[in-house]
Coordinates of C-alpha atoms in Angstrom, one line a residue:
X1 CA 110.2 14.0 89.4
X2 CA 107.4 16.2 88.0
X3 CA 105.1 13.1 86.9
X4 CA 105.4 11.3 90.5
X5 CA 104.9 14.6 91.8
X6 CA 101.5 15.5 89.8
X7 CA 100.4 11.8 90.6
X8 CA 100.6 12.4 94.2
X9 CA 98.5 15.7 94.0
X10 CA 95.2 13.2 92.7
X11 CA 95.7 10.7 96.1
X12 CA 93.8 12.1 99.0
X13 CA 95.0 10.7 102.6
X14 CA 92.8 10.5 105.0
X15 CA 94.0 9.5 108.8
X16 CA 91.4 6.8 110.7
X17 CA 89.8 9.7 112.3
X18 CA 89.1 12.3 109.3
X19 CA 87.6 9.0 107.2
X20 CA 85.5 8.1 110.1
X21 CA 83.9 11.7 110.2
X22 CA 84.0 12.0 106.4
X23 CA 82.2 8.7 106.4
X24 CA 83.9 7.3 103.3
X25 CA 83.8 3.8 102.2
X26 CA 86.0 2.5 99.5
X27 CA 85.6 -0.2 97.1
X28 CA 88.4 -2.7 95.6
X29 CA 88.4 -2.1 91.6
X30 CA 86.7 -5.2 89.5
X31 CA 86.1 -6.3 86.4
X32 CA 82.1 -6.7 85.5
X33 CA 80.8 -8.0 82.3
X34 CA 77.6 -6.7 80.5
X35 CA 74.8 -8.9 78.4
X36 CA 74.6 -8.0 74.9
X37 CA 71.8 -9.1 72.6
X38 CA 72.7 -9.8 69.4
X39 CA 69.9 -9.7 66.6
X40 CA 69.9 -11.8 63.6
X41 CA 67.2 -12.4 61.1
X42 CA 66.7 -15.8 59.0
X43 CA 64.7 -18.6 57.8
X44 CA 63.3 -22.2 58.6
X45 CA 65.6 -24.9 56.6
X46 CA 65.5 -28.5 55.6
X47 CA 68.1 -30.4 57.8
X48 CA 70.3 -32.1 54.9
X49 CA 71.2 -34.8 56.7
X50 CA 67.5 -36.1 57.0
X51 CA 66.8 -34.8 53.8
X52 CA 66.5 -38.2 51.2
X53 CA 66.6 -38.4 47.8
X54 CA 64.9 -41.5 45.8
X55 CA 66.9 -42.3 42.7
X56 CA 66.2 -45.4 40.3
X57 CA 68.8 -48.1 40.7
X58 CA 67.4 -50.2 37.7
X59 CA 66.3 -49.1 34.2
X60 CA 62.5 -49.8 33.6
X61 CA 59.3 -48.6 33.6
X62 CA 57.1 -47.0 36.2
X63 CA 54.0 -48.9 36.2
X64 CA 52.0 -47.5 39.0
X65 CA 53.0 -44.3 41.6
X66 CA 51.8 -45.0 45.4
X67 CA 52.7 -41.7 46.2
X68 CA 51.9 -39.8 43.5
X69 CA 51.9 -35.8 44.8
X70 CA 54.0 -34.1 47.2
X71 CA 53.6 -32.9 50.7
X72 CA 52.1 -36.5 51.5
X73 CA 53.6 -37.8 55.1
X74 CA 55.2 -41.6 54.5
X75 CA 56.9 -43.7 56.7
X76 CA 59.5 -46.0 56.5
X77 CA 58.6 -49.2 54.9
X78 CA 55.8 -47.4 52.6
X79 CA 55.7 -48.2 49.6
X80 CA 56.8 -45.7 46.3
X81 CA 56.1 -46.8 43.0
X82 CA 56.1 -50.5 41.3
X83 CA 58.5 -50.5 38.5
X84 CA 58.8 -53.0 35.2
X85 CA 61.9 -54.0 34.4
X86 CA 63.1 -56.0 31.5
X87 CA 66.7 -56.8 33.8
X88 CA 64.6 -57.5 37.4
X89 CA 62.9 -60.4 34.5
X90 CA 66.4 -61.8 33.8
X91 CA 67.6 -61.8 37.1
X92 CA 64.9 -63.5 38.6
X93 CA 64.7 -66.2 35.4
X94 CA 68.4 -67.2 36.5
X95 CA 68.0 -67.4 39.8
X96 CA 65.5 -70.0 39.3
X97 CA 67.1 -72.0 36.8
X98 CA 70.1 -72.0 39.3
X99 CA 67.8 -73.2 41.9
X100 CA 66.9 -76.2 40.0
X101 CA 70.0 -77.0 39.7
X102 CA 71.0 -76.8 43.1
X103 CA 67.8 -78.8 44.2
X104 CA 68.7 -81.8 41.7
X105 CA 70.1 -84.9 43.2
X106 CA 73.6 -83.6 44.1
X107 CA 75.3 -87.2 42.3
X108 CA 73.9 -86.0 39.0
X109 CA 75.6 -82.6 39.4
X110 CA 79.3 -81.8 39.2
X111 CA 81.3 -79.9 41.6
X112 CA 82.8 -77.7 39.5
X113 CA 78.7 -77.3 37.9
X114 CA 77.5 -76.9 41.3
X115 CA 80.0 -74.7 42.6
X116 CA 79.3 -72.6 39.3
X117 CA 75.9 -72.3 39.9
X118 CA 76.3 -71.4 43.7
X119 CA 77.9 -68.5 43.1
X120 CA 75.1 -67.3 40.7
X121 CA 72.5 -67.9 42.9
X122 CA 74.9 -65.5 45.3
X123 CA 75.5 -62.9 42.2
X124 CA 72.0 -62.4 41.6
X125 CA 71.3 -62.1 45.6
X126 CA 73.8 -59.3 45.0
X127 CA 72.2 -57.9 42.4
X128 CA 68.9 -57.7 43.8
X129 CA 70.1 -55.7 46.7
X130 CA 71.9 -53.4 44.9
X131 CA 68.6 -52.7 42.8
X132 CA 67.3 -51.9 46.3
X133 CA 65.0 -54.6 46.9
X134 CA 64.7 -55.5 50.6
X135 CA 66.0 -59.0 52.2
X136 CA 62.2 -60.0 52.3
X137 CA 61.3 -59.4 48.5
X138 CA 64.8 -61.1 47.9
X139 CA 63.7 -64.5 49.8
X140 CA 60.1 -63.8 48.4
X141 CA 61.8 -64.0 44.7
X142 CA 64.0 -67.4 45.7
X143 CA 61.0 -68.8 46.9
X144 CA 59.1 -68.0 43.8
X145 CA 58.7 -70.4 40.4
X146 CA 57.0 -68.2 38.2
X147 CA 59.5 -65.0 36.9
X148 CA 58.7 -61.6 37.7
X149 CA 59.6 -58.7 35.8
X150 CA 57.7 -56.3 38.3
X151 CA 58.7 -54.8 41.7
X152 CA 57.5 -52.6 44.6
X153 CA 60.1 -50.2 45.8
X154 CA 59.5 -48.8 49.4
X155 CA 60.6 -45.5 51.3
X156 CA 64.2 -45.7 53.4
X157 CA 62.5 -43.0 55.6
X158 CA 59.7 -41.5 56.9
X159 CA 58.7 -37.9 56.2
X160 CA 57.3 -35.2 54.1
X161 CA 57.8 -35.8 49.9
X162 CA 58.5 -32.3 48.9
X163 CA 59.6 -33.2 45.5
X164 CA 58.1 -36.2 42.7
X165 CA 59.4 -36.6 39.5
X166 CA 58.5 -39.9 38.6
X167 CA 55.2 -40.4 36.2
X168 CA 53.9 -43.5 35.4
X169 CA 54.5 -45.0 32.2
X170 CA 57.8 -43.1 31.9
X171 CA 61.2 -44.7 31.5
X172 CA 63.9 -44.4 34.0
X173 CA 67.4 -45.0 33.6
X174 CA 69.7 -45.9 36.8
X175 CA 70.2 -42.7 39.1
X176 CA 67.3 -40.4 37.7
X177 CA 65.7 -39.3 40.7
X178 CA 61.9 -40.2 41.7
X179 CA 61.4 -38.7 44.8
X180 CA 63.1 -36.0 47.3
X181 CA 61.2 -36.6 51.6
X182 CA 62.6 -34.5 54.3
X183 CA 62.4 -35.8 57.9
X184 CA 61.1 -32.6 59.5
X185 CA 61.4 -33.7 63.4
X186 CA 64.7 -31.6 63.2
X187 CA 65.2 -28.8 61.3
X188 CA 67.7 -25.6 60.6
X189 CA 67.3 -22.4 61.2
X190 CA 69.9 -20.2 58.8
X191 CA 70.6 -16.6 60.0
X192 CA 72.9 -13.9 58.9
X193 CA 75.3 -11.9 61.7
X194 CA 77.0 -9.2 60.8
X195 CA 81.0 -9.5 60.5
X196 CA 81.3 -7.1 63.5
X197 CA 79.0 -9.4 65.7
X198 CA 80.7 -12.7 65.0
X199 CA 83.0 -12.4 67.7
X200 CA 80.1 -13.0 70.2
X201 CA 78.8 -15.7 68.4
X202 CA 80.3 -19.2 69.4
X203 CA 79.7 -22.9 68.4
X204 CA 76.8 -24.5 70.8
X205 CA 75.3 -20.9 72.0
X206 CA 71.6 -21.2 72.6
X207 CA 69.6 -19.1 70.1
X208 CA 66.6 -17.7 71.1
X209 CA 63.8 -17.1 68.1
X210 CA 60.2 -16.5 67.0
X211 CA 57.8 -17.2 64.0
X212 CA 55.9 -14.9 62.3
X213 CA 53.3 -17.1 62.0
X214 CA 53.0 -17.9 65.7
X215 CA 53.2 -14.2 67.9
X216 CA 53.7 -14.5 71.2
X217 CA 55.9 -17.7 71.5
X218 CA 59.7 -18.1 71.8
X219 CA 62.0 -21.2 70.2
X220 CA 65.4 -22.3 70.6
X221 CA 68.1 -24.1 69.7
X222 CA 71.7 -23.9 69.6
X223 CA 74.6 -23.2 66.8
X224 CA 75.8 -25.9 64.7
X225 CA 77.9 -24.2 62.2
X226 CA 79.6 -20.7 61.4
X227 CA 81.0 -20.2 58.2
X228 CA 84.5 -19.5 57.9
X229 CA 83.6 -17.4 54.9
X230 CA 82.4 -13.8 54.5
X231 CA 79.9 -12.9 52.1
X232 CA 82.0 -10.0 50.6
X233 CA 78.9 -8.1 49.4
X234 CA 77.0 -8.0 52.7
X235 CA 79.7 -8.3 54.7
X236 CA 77.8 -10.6 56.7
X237 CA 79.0 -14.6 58.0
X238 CA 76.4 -17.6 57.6
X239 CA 75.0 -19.7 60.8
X240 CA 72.9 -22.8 61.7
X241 CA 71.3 -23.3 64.0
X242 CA 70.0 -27.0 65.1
X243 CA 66.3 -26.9 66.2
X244 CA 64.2 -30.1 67.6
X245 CA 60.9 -30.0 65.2
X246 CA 58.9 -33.0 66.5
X247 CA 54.9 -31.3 66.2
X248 CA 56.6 -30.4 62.8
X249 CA 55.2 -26.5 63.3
X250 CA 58.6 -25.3 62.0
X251 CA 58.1 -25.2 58.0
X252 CA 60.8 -24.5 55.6
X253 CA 61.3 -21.0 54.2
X254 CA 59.7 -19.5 57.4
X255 CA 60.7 -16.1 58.3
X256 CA 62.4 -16.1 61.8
X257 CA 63.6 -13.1 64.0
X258 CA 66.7 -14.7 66.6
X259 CA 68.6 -13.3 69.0
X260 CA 71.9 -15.1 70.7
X261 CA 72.9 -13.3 74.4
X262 CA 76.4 -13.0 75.3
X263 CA 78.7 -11.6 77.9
X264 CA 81.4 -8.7 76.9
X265 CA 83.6 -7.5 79.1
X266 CA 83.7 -3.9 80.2
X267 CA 87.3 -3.9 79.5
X268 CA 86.6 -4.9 75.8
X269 CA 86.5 -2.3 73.5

């Protein structure tokens, strides 16, 4: 037909001889892929999940702040604040009245007085742990024969405080918060793609970025999380990127420039 016929009119044949004094070479047809850089701009995060925040477990008083301005670097086992508390007095006033009990010739006590009295000494244990007092201030307390209505409340973590609302002398009911510290050996980086780019972007893809604040050098890490949302008014999708921190030179709210390399095909359009 006229088609096959207006094909054949594009081939050029060549016999062994004519290619040899043409000197043509052929090539088999592939498929090649290109790099494309993708830039995205963003900012130096707090990693939530080593981001702690303080909260009062039993109403009292504040009576003295350890820490008492932010910024300051704690570690673990620091202590906070030392708080009053009217219930910590209680507590601890049972728990040794129930001790005496238990350390009384066992012939003068009942069972059913005895077993009673266990099981307080094991409430109030409770108790003091819930309040967030550590295994050795518990024993410290058992040990104790004079009451206490004061105790030292330490840091879960080390890290930065980056928020204190606790003032001594002020009252604090259970769950008002004290302190907010940020472990800053890891950190995020958020950046913005656009919704056309997200197709190159993929879960664990090394990141490539650099600091305003220090020209000249390069940092990476790698995608943790792409939003499954888009921000309808910038059209834009959300990323996080997961970034080791351990000389802590990463800040929060640092301006970052990023850019993620990937692979299209030439076939892609």
């Amino acid at each position: 037909n006229d088609s096959k016929s207006a094909d054949n009119d594009r081939i050029i044949s060549l016999t062994p001889y004519a290619k040899k004094l043409a000197d043509v070479q052929t090539v088999a047809i592939t498929r090649s892929d290109r790099n494309v850089e993708v830039k995205l701009v963003g900012k130096i995060d707090y990693d939530e999940t080593r981001l702690k925040h303080i909260t009062n477990k039993v109403s009292g008083r504040i009576e003295r702040l350890f820490v008492d301005s932010t910024g300051i670097r704690i570690k673990a086992g620091d202590h906070l604040f030392e708080m009053y508390s009217p219930e910590i007095l209680t507590a601890h006033q049972e728990l040794i009245q129930a001790q005496k009990v238990l350390n009384d010739d066992n012939s003068k006590v009942s069972k059913a007085l005895y077993d009673s009295t266990s099981n307080m000494v094991e409430s109030v244990r409770h108790k003091f742990q819930l309040w967030g007092l550590s295994s050795d201030q518990v024993q410290s307390l058992e040990k104790s024969d004079t009451p206490t209505d004061r105790i030292t409340m330490y840091a879960p973590i080390g890290g930065v405080v980056i928020e204190k609302n606790g003032v001594e002398g002020m009252y604090v009911g259970v769950g008002e918060k004290i302190y907010s510290i940020a472990d800053l050996s890891a950190v995020w980086l958020k950046l913005e793609a656009f919704e056309s780019d997200i197709a190159l972007i993929h879960y664990g893809q090394k990141v490539e970025f650099s600091i305003e604040a220090y020209p000249g050098e390069v940092f990476f890490g790698r995608v943790s999380f792409i939003s499954p949302v888009v921000n309808s008014d910038t059209r834009t999708v959300s990323l996080r990127v997961n970034v080791e921190n351990k000389k802590d030179r990463l800040k929060p709210n640092m301006l970052a420039r990023a850019i993620v390399r990937a692979k299209v095909n030439n076939e892609q359009k």
